[in-house]
Amino acid sequence: IYYSHTGSIMRSFQLSSQADPNKLFLTKFSELEGRLDPGFCSMELSNKSLIPIKNIAIVRGGKRIPKGYTFSSNHTGYKYLRVKDFDSHNAENLKNVSKELFHLLKRYEVTNGGLIISIAGTIGKTKILNHHINNKVILTENAAQLLLKSNKLSYHFLNVVLQTDLLQQQIKLSSIKTTIPKLGID
């Protein structure tokens, strides 16, 4: 398509008078990364001030509780954070897991004060994790933790940016459209 987003002709080709220039855009192929489906490409891709999250943070996924294990009915000090728990402001409300299960899943432990984002089901929901110092928390497979590469950016600022309409739209457009929407860790 050889019309710009303002409707001006970029080359000598012309579209039918029935074509709506407000629904057409021009982008360079070199600006496209990965996906080429219409929903993903309908966003304005020419804004050079946007950078991929991988440039500023390491994205680390969570883990499902393995078969044969379950939540503990006793208070253990070891917690499991599910996406439905993102709205809870008290770590005591999270499900307990045994010390044995915690140590099995320790590499999926989330950092107190860190930022987590939901990547399955309700995608794009974020939370700054604030749990009691005595609790150790394992993250569900339906979420990921963002670990900043530099201290020049704060988790609180990144959380606000991720909640903007522009970023929420990018998150939704980047998701895999299945029965349960999923956002790839990449």
Tab-separated table of C-alpha atoms in Angstrom:
chain	number	residue	atom	x	y	z
A	1	ILE	CA	0.000	0.000	0.000
A	2	TYR	CA	1.524	3.269	-1.055
A	3	TYR	CA	-0.446	5.826	0.953
A	4	SER	CA	0.890	7.299	4.176
A	5	HIS	CA	-1.275	7.435	7.309
A	6	THR	CA	-2.149	11.046	6.340
A	7	GLY	CA	-3.464	9.928	2.954
A	8	SER	CA	-0.765	11.500	0.782
A	9	ILE	CA	0.558	9.491	-2.137
A	10	MET	CA	4.040	8.103	-1.500
A	11	ARG	CA	4.554	6.629	-4.973
A	12	SER	CA	2.879	6.960	-8.322
A	13	PHE	CA	0.317	4.258	-7.553
A	14	GLN	CA	-3.277	5.228	-6.783
A	15	LEU	CA	-5.984	3.374	-4.958
A	16	SER	CA	-9.614	3.250	-5.885
A	17	SER	CA	-11.643	6.275	-4.799
A	18	GLN	CA	-13.599	3.844	-2.580
A	19	ALA	CA	-10.519	3.130	-0.438
A	20	ASP	CA	-10.485	4.923	2.914
A	21	PRO	CA	-7.069	6.604	3.392
A	22	ASN	CA	-7.722	6.763	7.172
A	23	LYS	CA	-7.591	2.967	7.314
A	24	LEU	CA	-4.380	2.539	5.327
A	25	PHE	CA	-0.823	3.120	6.440
A	26	LEU	CA	2.655	2.757	5.077
A	27	THR	CA	5.531	1.241	6.990
A	28	LYS	CA	8.952	0.008	6.015
A	29	PHE	CA	9.372	-3.749	5.976
A	30	SER	CA	12.575	-3.308	7.987
A	31	GLU	CA	10.495	-1.838	10.865
A	32	LEU	CA	8.426	-5.001	11.230
A	33	GLU	CA	9.616	-7.582	13.721
A	34	GLY	CA	8.293	-11.120	13.790
A	35	ARG	CA	4.538	-11.012	13.287
A	36	LEU	CA	2.762	-9.783	10.176
A	37	ASP	CA	-0.906	-10.389	11.035
A	38	PRO	CA	-3.269	-7.413	10.415
A	39	GLY	CA	-4.119	-6.764	14.079
A	40	PHE	CA	-0.474	-6.510	15.037
A	41	CYS	CA	0.434	-4.276	12.086
A	42	SER	CA	-2.484	-1.868	12.493
A	43	MET	CA	-0.628	0.059	15.216
A	44	GLU	CA	1.529	3.065	14.401
A	45	LEU	CA	4.965	1.476	14.120
A	46	SER	CA	6.917	4.571	13.171
A	47	ASN	CA	7.341	5.882	16.729
A	48	LYS	CA	11.070	5.369	17.268
A	49	SER	CA	10.878	6.235	20.982
A	50	LEU	CA	9.344	2.822	21.804
A	51	ILE	CA	11.758	0.039	22.739
A	52	PRO	CA	11.175	-3.668	23.391
A	53	ILE	CA	10.842	-4.662	27.043
A	54	LYS	CA	13.785	-7.049	26.589
A	55	ASN	CA	16.058	-3.998	26.235
A	56	ILE	CA	15.329	-2.828	29.777
A	57	ALA	CA	14.312	-5.961	31.690
A	58	ILE	CA	14.847	-9.685	31.930
A	59	VAL	CA	11.522	-11.507	31.681
A	60	ARG	CA	11.367	-14.604	33.897
A	61	GLY	CA	8.355	-16.928	33.806
A	62	GLY	CA	6.675	-18.697	36.701
A	63	LYS	CA	5.941	-22.393	37.214
A	64	ARG	CA	2.923	-24.615	37.667
A	65	ILE	CA	2.726	-26.783	40.771
A	66	PRO	CA	3.931	-30.239	39.627
A	67	LYS	CA	1.639	-33.276	39.571
A	68	GLY	CA	1.568	-35.028	42.895
A	69	TYR	CA	1.905	-31.775	44.858
A	70	THR	CA	-0.819	-29.519	46.222
A	71	PHE	CA	-1.278	-26.454	48.374
A	72	SER	CA	-0.690	-26.783	52.102
A	73	SER	CA	-3.571	-26.223	54.511
A	74	ASN	CA	-1.067	-25.062	57.168
A	75	HIS	CA	0.621	-21.668	57.384
A	76	THR	CA	4.158	-22.371	56.164
A	77	GLY	CA	5.676	-19.004	55.259
A	78	TYR	CA	6.035	-20.317	51.695
A	79	LYS	CA	3.435	-18.888	49.303
A	80	TYR	CA	2.218	-19.416	45.756
A	81	LEU	CA	1.049	-16.341	43.807
A	82	ARG	CA	-1.677	-16.871	41.210
A	83	VAL	CA	-3.017	-14.233	38.775
A	84	LYS	CA	-6.276	-14.093	40.733
A	85	ASP	CA	-4.183	-13.061	43.763
A	86	PHE	CA	-2.829	-9.938	42.013
A	87	ASP	CA	-5.559	-7.860	43.670
A	88	SER	CA	-4.714	-9.119	47.160
A	89	HIS	CA	-2.785	-6.610	49.250
A	90	ASN	CA	-1.852	-9.119	51.925
A	91	ALA	CA	0.573	-12.010	51.340
A	92	GLU	CA	-1.185	-13.912	54.126
A	93	ASN	CA	-4.132	-14.368	51.709
A	94	LEU	CA	-1.957	-16.316	49.242
A	95	LYS	CA	-2.019	-20.114	49.099
A	96	ASN	CA	0.610	-21.861	51.228
A	97	VAL	CA	3.003	-24.466	49.860
A	98	SER	CA	5.260	-26.846	51.762
A	99	LYS	CA	8.938	-26.120	52.363
A	100	GLU	CA	9.767	-29.138	50.161
A	101	LEU	CA	7.695	-27.777	47.258
A	102	PHE	CA	9.155	-24.298	47.705
A	103	HIS	CA	12.691	-25.659	47.417
A	104	LEU	CA	11.691	-27.689	44.349
A	105	LEU	CA	10.391	-24.479	42.673
A	106	LYS	CA	12.876	-22.028	44.249
A	107	ARG	CA	14.147	-20.757	40.899
A	108	TYR	CA	10.639	-19.314	40.301
A	109	GLU	CA	10.709	-17.269	43.511
A	110	VAL	CA	9.700	-13.632	42.991
A	111	THR	CA	11.595	-10.699	44.402
A	112	ASN	CA	9.946	-8.494	46.999
A	113	GLY	CA	9.400	-5.065	45.435
A	114	GLY	CA	9.640	-6.518	41.920
A	115	LEU	CA	7.144	-6.170	39.084
A	116	ILE	CA	5.038	-9.068	37.841
A	117	ILE	CA	2.747	-9.235	34.809
A	118	SER	CA	0.017	-11.721	33.870
A	119	ILE	CA	0.739	-13.560	30.615
A	120	ALA	CA	-2.212	-15.982	30.341
A	121	GLY	CA	-5.956	-15.474	30.671
A	122	THR	CA	-6.174	-11.907	31.906
A	123	ILE	CA	-3.065	-10.658	30.113
A	124	GLY	CA	-1.270	-7.426	30.870
A	125	LYS	CA	-2.317	-7.113	34.508
A	126	THR	CA	0.617	-5.897	36.596
A	127	LYS	CA	1.515	-5.767	40.276
A	128	ILE	CA	4.410	-4.545	42.353
A	129	LEU	CA	5.039	-7.426	44.709
A	130	ASN	CA	5.107	-6.388	48.358
A	131	HIS	CA	5.057	-9.368	50.664
A	132	HIS	CA	6.017	-9.738	54.283
A	133	ILE	CA	9.746	-10.289	54.743
A	134	ASN	CA	9.135	-13.716	56.320
A	135	ASN	CA	7.240	-15.038	53.287
A	136	LYS	CA	8.879	-16.676	50.282
A	137	VAL	CA	6.706	-16.511	47.143
A	138	ILE	CA	6.658	-18.737	44.032
A	139	LEU	CA	5.065	-17.284	40.863
A	140	THR	CA	2.419	-19.096	38.804
A	141	GLU	CA	3.109	-20.166	35.212
A	142	ASN	CA	0.452	-17.645	34.105
A	143	ALA	CA	2.651	-14.698	35.061
A	144	ALA	CA	6.182	-13.423	34.598
A	145	GLN	CA	8.533	-11.306	36.664
A	146	LEU	CA	10.275	-8.315	35.077
A	147	LEU	CA	13.792	-7.808	36.427
A	148	LEU	CA	15.181	-4.405	35.513
A	149	LYS	CA	18.660	-4.417	33.956
A	150	SER	CA	19.496	-0.958	35.316
A	151	ASN	CA	18.664	1.070	38.395
A	152	LYS	CA	18.031	4.132	36.181
A	153	LEU	CA	14.404	2.997	35.901
A	154	SER	CA	12.108	2.137	38.798
A	155	TYR	CA	9.614	-0.710	39.000
A	156	HIS	CA	6.906	1.796	39.956
A	157	PHE	CA	7.534	3.862	36.813
A	158	LEU	CA	7.575	0.759	34.576
A	159	ASN	CA	4.330	-0.378	36.211
A	160	VAL	CA	2.651	2.947	35.348
A	161	VAL	CA	3.959	2.823	31.760
A	162	LEU	CA	2.721	-0.752	31.291
A	163	GLN	CA	-0.771	0.365	32.331
A	164	THR	CA	-1.039	3.081	29.663
A	165	ASP	CA	-3.532	2.534	26.859
A	166	LEU	CA	-0.742	2.333	24.265
A	167	LEU	CA	1.151	-0.434	26.083
A	168	GLN	CA	-2.019	-2.340	27.010
A	169	GLN	CA	-3.003	-2.244	23.318
A	170	GLN	CA	0.441	-3.568	22.335
A	171	ILE	CA	0.166	-6.325	24.937
A	172	LYS	CA	-3.227	-7.406	23.606
A	173	LEU	CA	-2.088	-7.260	19.977
A	174	SER	CA	1.028	-9.282	20.816
A	175	SER	CA	-0.941	-12.058	22.490
A	176	ILE	CA	-1.653	-15.420	20.927
A	177	LYS	CA	-5.360	-15.627	20.149
A	178	THR	CA	-6.481	-18.992	21.536
A	179	THR	CA	-9.247	-20.061	23.922
A	180	ILE	CA	-7.109	-18.626	26.718
A	181	PRO	CA	-5.158	-15.568	25.483
A	182	LYS	CA	-1.422	-15.924	26.056
A	183	LEU	CA	1.452	-13.498	25.928
A	184	GLY	CA	4.799	-15.017	25.014
A	185	ILE	CA	7.671	-14.386	27.380
A	186	ASP	CA	9.703	-13.143	24.412
